[in-house]
Tab-separated table of C-alpha atoms and ligand atoms in Angstrom:
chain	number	residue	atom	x	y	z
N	1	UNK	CA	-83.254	171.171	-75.703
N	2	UNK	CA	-83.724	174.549	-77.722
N	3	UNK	CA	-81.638	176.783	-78.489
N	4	UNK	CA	-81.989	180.730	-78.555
N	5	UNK	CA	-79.634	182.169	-81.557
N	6	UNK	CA	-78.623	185.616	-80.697
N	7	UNK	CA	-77.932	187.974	-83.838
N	8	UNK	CA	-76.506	190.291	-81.644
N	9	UNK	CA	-73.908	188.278	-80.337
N	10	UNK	CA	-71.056	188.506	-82.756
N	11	UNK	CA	-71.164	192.596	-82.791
N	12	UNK	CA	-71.478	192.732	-79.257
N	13	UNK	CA	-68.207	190.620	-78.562
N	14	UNK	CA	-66.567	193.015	-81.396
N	15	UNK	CA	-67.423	195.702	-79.254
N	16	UNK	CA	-65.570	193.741	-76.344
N	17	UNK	CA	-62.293	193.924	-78.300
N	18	UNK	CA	-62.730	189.820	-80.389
N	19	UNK	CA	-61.083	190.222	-84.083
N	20	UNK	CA	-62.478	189.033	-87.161
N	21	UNK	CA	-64.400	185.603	-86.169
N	22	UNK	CA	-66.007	185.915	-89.180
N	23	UNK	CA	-62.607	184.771	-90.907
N	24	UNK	CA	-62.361	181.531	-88.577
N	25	UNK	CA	-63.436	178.645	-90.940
N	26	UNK	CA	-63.264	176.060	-88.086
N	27	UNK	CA	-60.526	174.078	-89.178
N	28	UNK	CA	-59.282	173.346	-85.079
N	29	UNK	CA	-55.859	173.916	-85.425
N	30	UNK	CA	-56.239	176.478	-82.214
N	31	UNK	CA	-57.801	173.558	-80.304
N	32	UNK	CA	-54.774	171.185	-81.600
N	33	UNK	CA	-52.425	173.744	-80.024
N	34	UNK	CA	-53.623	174.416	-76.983
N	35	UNK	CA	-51.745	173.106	-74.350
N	36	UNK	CA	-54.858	173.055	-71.750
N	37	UNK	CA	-57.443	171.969	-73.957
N	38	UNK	CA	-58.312	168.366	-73.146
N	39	UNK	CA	-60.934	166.229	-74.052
N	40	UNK	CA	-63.434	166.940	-71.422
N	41	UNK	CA	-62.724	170.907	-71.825
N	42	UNK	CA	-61.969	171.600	-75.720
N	43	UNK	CA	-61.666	175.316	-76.620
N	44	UNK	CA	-61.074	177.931	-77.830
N	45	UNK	CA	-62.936	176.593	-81.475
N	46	UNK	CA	-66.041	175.248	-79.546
N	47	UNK	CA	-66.423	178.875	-77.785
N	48	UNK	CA	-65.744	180.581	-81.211
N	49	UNK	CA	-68.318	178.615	-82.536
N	50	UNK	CA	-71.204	179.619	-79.781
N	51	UNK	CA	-70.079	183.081	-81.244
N	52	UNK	CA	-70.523	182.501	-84.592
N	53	UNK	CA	-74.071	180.746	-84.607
N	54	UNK	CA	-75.090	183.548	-81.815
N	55	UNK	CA	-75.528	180.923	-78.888
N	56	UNK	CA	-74.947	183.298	-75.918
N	57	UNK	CA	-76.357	181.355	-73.161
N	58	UNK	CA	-73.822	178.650	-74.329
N	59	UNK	CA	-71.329	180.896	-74.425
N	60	UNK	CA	-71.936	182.199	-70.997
N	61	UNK	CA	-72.176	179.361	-69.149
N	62	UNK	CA	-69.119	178.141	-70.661
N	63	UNK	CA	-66.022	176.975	-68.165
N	64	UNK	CA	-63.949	176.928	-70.378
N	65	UNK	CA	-64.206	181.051	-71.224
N	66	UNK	CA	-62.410	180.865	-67.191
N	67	UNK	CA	-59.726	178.167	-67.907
N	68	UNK	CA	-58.109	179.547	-70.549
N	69	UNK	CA	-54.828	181.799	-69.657
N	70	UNK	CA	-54.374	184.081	-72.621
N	71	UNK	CA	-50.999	182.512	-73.147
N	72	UNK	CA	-51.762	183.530	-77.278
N	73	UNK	CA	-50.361	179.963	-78.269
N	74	UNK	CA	-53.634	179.630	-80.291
N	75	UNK	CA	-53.366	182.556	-82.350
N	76	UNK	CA	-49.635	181.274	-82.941
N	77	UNK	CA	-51.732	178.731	-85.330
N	78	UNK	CA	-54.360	179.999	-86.440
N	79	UNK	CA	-53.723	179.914	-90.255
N	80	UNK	CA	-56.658	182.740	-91.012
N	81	UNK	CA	-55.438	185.292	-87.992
N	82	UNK	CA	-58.669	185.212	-86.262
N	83	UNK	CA	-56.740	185.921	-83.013
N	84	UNK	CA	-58.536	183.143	-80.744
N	85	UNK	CA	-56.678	184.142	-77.816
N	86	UNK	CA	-57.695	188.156	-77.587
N	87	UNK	CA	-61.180	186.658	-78.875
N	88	UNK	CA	-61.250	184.660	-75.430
N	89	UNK	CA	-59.862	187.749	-73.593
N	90	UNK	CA	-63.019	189.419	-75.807
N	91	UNK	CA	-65.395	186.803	-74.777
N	92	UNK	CA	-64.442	186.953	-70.986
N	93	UNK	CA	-64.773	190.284	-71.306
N	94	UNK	CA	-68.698	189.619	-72.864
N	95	UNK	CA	-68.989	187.532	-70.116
N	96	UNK	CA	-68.270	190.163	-67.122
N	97	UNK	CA	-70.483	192.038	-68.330
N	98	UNK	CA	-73.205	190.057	-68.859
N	99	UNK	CA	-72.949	188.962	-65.705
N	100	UNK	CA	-73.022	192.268	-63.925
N	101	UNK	CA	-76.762	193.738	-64.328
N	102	UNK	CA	-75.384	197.426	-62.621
N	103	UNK	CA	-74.373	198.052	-66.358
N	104	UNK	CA	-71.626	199.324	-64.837
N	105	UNK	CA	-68.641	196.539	-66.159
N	106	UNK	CA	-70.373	196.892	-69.813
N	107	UNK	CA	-69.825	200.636	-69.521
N	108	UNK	CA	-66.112	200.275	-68.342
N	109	UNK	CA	-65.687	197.619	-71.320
N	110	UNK	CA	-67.448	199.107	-74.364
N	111	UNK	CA	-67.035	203.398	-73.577
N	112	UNK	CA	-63.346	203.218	-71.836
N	113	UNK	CA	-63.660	207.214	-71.494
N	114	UNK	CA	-66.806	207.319	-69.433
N	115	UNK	CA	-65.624	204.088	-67.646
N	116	UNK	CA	-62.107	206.127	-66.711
N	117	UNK	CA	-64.406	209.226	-65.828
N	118	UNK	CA	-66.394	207.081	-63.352
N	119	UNK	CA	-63.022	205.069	-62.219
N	120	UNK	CA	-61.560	208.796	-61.266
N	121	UNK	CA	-64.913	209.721	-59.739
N	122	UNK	CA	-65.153	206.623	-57.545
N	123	UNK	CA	-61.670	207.248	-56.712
N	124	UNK	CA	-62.242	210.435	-55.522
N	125	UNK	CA	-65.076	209.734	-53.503
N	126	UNK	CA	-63.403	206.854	-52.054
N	127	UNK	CA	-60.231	209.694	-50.933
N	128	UNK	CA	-63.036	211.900	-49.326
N	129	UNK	CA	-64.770	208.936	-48.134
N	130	UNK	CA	-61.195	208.084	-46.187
N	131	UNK	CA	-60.604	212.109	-45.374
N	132	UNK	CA	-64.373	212.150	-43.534
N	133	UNK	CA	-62.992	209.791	-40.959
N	134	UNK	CA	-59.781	211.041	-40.247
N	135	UNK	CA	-58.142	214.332	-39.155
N	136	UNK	CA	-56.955	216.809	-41.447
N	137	UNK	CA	-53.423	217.470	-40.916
N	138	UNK	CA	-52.381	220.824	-39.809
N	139	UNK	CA	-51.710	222.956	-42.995
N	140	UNK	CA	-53.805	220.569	-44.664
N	141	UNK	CA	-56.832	222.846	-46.564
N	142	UNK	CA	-58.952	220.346	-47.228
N	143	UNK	CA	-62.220	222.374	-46.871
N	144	UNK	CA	-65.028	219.893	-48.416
N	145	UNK	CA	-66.706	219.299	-45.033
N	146	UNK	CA	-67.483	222.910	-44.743
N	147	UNK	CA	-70.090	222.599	-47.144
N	148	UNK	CA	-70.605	218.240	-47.528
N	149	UNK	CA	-70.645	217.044	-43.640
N	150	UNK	CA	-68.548	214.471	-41.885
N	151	UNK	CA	-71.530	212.104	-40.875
N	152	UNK	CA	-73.151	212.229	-44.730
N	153	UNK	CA	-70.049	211.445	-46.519
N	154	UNK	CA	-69.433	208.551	-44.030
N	155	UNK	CA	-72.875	207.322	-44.304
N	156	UNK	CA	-73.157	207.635	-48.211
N	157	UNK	CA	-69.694	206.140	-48.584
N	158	UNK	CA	-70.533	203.129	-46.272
N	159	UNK	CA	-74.067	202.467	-48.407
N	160	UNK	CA	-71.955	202.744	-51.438
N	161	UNK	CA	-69.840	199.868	-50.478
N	162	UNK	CA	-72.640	197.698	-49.417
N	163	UNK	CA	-74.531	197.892	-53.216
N	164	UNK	CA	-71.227	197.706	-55.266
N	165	UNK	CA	-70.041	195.082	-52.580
N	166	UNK	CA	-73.909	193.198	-53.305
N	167	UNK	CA	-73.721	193.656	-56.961
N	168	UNK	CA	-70.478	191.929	-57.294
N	169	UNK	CA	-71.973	188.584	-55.467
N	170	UNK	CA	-75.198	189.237	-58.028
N	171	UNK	CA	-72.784	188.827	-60.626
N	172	UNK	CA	-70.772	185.652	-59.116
N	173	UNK	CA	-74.114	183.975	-58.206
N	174	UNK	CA	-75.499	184.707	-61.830
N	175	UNK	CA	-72.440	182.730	-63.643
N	176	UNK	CA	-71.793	179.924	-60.962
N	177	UNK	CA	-75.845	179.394	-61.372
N	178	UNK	CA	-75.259	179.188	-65.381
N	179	UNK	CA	-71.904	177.491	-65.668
N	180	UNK	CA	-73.363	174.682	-62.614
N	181	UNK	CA	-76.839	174.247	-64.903
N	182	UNK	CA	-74.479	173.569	-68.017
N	183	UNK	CA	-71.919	171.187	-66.057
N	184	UNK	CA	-75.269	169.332	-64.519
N	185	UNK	CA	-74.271	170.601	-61.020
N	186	UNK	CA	-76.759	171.683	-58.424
N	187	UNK	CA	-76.688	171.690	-54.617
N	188	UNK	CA	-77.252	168.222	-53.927
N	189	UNK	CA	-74.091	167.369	-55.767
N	190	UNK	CA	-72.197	169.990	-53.982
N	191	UNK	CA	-73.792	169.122	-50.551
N	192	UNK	CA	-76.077	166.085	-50.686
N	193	UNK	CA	-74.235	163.660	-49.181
N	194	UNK	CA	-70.996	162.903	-47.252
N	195	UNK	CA	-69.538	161.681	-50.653
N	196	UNK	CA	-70.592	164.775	-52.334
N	197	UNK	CA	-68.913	167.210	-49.532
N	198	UNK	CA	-65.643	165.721	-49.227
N	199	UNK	CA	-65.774	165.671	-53.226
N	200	UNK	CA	-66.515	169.234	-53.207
N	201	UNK	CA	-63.944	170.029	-50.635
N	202	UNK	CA	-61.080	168.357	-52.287
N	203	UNK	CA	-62.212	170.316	-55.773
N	204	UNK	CA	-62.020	173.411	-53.588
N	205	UNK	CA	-58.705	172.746	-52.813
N	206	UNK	CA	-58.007	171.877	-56.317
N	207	UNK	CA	-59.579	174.956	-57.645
N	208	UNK	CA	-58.291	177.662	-55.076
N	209	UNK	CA	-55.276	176.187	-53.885
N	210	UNK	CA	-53.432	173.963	-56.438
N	211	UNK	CA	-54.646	175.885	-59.574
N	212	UNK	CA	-55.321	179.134	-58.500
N	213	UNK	CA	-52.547	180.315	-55.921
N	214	UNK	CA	-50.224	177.450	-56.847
N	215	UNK	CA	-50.386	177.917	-60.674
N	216	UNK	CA	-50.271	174.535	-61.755
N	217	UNK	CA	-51.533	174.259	-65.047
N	218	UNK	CA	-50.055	177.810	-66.216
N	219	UNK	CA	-47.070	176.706	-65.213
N	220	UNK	CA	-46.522	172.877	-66.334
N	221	UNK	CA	-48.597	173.073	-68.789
N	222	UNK	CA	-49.114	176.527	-70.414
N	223	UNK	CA	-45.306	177.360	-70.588
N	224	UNK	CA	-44.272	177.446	-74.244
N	225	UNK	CA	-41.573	180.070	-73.126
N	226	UNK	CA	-39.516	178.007	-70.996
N	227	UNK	CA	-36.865	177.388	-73.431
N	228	UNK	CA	-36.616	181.048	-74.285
N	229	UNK	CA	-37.036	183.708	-71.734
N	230	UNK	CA	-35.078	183.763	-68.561
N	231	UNK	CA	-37.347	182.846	-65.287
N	232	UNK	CA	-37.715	186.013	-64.078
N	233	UNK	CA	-39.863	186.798	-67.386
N	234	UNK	CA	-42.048	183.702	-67.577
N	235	UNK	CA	-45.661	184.864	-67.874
N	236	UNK	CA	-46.968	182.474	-65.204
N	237	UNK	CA	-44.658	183.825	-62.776
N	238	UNK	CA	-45.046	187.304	-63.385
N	239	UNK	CA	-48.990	187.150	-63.022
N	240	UNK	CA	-48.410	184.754	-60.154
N	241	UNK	CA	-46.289	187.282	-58.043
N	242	UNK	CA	-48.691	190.013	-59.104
N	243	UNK	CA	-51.406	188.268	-57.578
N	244	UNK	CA	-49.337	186.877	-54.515
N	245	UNK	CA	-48.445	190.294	-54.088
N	246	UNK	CA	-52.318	192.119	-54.218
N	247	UNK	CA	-53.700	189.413	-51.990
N	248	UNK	CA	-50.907	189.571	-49.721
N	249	UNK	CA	-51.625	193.408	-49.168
N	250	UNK	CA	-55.056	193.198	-48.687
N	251	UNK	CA	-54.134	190.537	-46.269
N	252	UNK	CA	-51.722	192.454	-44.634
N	253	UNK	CA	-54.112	195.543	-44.273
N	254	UNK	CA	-56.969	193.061	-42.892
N	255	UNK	CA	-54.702	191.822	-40.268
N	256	UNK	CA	-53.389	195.354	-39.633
N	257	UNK	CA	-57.354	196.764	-39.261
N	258	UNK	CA	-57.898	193.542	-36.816
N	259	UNK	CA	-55.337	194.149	-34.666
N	260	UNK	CA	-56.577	197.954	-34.403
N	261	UNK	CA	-59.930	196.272	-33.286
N	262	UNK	CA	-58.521	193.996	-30.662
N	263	UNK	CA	-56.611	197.224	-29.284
N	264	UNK	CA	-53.064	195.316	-29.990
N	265	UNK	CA	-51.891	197.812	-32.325
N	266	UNK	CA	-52.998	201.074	-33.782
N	267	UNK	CA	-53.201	201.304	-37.328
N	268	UNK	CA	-50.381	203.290	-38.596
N	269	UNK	CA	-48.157	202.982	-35.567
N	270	UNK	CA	-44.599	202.351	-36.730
N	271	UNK	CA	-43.240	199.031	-35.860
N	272	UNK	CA	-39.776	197.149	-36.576
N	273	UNK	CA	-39.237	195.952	-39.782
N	274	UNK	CA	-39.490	192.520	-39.233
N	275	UNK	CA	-43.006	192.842	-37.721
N	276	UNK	CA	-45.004	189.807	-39.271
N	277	UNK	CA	-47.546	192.095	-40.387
N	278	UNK	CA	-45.465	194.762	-41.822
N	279	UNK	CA	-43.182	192.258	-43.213
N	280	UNK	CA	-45.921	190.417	-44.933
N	281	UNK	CA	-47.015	193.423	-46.089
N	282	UNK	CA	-43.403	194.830	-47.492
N	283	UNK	CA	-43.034	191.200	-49.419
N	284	UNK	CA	-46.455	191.453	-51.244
N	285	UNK	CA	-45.992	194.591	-52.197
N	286	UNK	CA	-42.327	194.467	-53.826
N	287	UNK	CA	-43.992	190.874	-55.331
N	288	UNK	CA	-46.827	193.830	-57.010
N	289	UNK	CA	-44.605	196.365	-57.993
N	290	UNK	CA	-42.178	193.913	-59.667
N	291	UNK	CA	-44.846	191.629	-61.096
N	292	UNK	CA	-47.024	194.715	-62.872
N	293	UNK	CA	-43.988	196.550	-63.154
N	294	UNK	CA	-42.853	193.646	-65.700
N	295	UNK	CA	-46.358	192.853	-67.036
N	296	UNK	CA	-47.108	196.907	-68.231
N	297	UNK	CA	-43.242	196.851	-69.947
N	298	UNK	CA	-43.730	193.075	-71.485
N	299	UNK	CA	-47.346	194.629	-72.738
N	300	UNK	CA	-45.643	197.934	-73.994
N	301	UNK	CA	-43.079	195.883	-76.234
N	302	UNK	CA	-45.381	193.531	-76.735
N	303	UNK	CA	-42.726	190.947	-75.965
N	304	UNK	CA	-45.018	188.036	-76.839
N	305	UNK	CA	-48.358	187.181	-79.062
N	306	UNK	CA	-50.083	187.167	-75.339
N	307	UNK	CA	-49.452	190.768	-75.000
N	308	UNK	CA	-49.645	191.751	-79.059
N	309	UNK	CA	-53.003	193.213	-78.378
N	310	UNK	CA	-54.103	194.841	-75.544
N	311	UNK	CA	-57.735	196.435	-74.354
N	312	UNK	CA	-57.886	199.703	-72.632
N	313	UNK	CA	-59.233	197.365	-68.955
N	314	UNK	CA	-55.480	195.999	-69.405
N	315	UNK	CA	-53.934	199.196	-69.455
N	316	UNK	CA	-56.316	199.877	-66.819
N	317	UNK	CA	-55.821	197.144	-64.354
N	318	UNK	CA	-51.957	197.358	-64.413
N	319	UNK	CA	-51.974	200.922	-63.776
N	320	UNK	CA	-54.185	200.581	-60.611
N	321	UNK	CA	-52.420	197.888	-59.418
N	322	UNK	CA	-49.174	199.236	-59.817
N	323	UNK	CA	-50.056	202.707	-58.313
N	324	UNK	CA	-51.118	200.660	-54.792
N	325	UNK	CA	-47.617	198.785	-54.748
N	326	UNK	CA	-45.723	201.809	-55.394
N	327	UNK	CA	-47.555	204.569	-53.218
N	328	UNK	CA	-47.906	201.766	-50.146
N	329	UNK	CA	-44.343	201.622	-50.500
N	330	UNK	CA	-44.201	205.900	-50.570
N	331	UNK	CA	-46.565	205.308	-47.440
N	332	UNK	CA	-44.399	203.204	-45.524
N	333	UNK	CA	-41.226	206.218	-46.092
N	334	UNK	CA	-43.546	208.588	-44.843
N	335	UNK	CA	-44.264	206.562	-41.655
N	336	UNK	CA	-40.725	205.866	-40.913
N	337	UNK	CA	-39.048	209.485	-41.788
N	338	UNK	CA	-37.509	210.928	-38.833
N	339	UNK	CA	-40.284	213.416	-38.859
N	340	UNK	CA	-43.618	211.944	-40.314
N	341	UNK	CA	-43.891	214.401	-43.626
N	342	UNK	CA	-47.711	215.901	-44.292
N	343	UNK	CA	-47.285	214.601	-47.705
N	344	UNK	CA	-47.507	211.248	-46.132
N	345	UNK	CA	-51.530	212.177	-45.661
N	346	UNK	CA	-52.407	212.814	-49.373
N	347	UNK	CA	-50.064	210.175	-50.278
N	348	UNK	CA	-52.497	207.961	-48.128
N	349	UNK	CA	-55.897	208.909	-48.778
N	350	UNK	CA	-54.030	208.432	-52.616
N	351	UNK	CA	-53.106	204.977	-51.410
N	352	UNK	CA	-56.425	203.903	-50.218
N	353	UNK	CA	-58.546	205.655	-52.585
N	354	UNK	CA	-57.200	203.100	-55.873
N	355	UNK	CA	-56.798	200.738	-53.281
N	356	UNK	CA	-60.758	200.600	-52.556
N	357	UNK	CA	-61.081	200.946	-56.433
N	358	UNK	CA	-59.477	198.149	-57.004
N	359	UNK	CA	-61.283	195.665	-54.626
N	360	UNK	CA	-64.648	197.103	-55.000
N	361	UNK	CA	-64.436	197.300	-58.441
N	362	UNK	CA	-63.176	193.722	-58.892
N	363	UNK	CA	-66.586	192.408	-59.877
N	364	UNK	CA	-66.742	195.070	-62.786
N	365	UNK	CA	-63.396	195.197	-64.144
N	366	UNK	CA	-60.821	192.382	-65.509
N	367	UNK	CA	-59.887	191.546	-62.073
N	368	UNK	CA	-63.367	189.936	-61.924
N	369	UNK	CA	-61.090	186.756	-63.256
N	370	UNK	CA	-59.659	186.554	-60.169
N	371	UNK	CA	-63.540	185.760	-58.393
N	372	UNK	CA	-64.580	183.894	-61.756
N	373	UNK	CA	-61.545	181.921	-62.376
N	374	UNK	CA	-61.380	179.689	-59.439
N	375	UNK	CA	-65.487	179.008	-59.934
N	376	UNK	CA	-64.858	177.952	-63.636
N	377	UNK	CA	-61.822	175.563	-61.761
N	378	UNK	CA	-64.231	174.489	-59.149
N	379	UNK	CA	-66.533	173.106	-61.276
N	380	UNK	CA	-64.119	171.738	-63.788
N	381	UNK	CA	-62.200	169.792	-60.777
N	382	UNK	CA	-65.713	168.579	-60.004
N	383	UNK	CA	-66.247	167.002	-63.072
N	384	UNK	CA	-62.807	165.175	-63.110
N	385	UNK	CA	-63.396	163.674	-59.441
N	386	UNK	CA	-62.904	159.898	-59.772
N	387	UNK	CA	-66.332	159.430	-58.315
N	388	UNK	CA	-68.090	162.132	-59.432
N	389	UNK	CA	-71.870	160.636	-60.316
N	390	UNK	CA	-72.758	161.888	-63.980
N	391	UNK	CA	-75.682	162.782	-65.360
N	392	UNK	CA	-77.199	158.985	-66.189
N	393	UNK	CA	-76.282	157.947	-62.356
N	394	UNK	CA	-73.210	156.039	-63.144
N	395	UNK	CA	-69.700	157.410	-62.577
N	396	UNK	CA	-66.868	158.945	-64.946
R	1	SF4	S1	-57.237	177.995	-85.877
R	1	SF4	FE1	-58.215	179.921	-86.539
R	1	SF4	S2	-59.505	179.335	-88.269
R	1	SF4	FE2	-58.956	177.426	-87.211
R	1	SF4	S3	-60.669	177.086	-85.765
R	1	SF4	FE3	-59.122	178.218	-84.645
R	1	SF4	S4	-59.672	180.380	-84.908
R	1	SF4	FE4	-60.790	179.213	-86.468
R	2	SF4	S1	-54.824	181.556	-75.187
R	2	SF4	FE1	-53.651	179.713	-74.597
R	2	SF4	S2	-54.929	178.703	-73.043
R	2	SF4	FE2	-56.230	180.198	-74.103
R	2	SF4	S3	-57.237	179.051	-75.728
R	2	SF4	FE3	-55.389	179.951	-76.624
R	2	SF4	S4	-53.779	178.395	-76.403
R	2	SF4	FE4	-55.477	177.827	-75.035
């Protein structure tokens, strides 16, 4: 098989935040620590490598760029402080935007000031997006539809959602196509037989529900700080309740929406507290707030080598992410004041404004791991399967 060396490979990832590879003299000792990297998935040296000799396509159809969970136990050993973990944050980073072909993630990655310009622009929109199909409080002076109308900024909004909603399966299809080619797997061993759908379900389940929502390996295996920090600090749990807590409230506001539809419930009437949706809904979001509440102040101090270095799309995706928790939570006040407050209007269209950010941008942004991740897992579950036929017909 050829290989195409890329010279432009090892800038580019510089560009995408990876320290001095050049000073990694492949001794392994990262590989040695890492507490996920097993024989049939060895990193981070093998990925550094691909770097080094410019083997992109390699790099990006890697699995194990997706497996790895920043934990920074790697750079703990590097002895030449070539920071292999915030290279693989680097190299995922690469990787989502290579992926993408909008251009848009590589922007948000490599020009963080025009990327925050277009997330505050798309934000915006989004709010007048939301305002176009609602009323305008009285004493509200919104006055954009005197000049912009209703219909157009409904209609623009809605065909904005489709593409950036169209782009982001582009980019999924793109690296499930190039990490399946590398791994050998194609449709007929996802779906060609009985056999191969039942093994395909169970590394499903494996990928989405034991590793991804359940945690398993981050927390068994990639928990050097178990002796040390108290529970309520553990890294694993912290980004565990912070994703509990965002998929929980777009859960919540799904169900909410569908009951609108079925005419059981108006969106935004009050009910009890202990209303499943609204209780769902309260849970997941003090999971958010607590969980990025603790991630942005373990980042600030820096608390462990995980967090020693962070990227502007960190900064980025804990701010969003903590501004839904907190103004849902200013939302739900407003609703249940004695006297719902007008406030309570800009506080939504606020609300739902980073809250459409956040999932529409998910394919461009760091929360693309959250798509890619469980992929990566599917595929490496696949390969594990007892039966799993490999590439010479026999089984592994
Ligand atoms: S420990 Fe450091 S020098 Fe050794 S292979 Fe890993 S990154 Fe390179
Ligand atoms: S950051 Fe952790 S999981 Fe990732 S390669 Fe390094 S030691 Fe392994």
């Amino acid at each position: 098989m050829s290989v195409i060396v890329d010279h432009t490979l090892l800038p580019a990832l510089k560009q995408y935040g990876a320290f001095d590879i050049g000073a990694c003299f492949n001794c392994g000792n990262c590989t040695a620590g890492c507490p996920l990297s097993k024989d049939d998935t060895t990193f981070p040296r093998k990925i550094i490598r691909y770097a080094q000799v410019g083997m992109r396509d390699s790099l990006l159809s890697s699995k194990e760029l997706w497996t790895c969970y920043a934990c920074g136990e790697c750079s703990e050993t590097c002895p030449r402080q070539a920071e292999p973990s915030e290279f693989m944050a680097a190299a995922r980073r690469y990787a989502i935007g290579s992926y993408d072909r909008t251009g848009l993630a590589r922007t948000m990655y490599t020009r963080p000031v025009l990327g925050t310009m277009i997330a505050v622009f798309l934000a915006a929109f989004f709010a007048i997006f939301m305002a176009a199909g609602h009323a305008i409080p009285s004493g509200g002076s919104l006055d954009l539809f005197a000049f912009v109308p209703e219909d157009l900024i409904h209609t623009i909004g809605i065909v904005v959602m489709v593409l950036v909603a169209l782009a982001g399966v582009a980019g999924l299809v793109t690296m499930a196509r190039q990490v399946g080619r590398s791994e050998g797997v194609g449709w007929r061993t996802v779906f060609g037989s009985r056999a191969a759908v039942g093994r395909s379900i169970r590394a499903l389940w494996e990928s989405i529900g034991v590793e991804s929502l359940g945690q398993r390996r981050y927390r068994e295996d990639c928990d050097a700080d178990k002796a040390t920090v108290p529970l309520y600090r553990r890294r694993w749990l912290l980004h565990a309740l912070t994703m509990w807590g965002f998929l929980g409230l777009l859960a919540a506001t799904i169900l909410d929406y569908g009951l609108a539809l079925v005419g059981i419930k108006a969106t935004g009437t009050p009910v009890p507290i202990w209303y499943p949706v609204r209780l769902l809904g309260t849970i997941a979001g003090l999971m958010l707030v607590y969980g990025a509440s603790m991630l942005i102040v373990e980042r600030y101090r820096k608390a462990s080598r995980s967090v020693a270095h962070s990227a502007p799309a960190d900064w980025t995706l804990l701010a969003l992410l903590w501004i839904t928790g907190v103004t849902g939570f200013t939302l739900e006040l407003a609703l249940y004041l004695p006297q719902a407050p007008a406030w309570g209007y800009w506080v939504f269209l606020f609300h739902v404004a980073v809250a459409m950010e956040l999932v529409l941008l998910a394919p461009f942004m760091k929360l693309a791991h959250v798509i890619y991740r469980p992929v990566a897992l599917f595929f490496y579950a696949l390969g594990r399967a007892p039966d799993q036929p490999d590439l010479q017909g026999g089984t592994r």
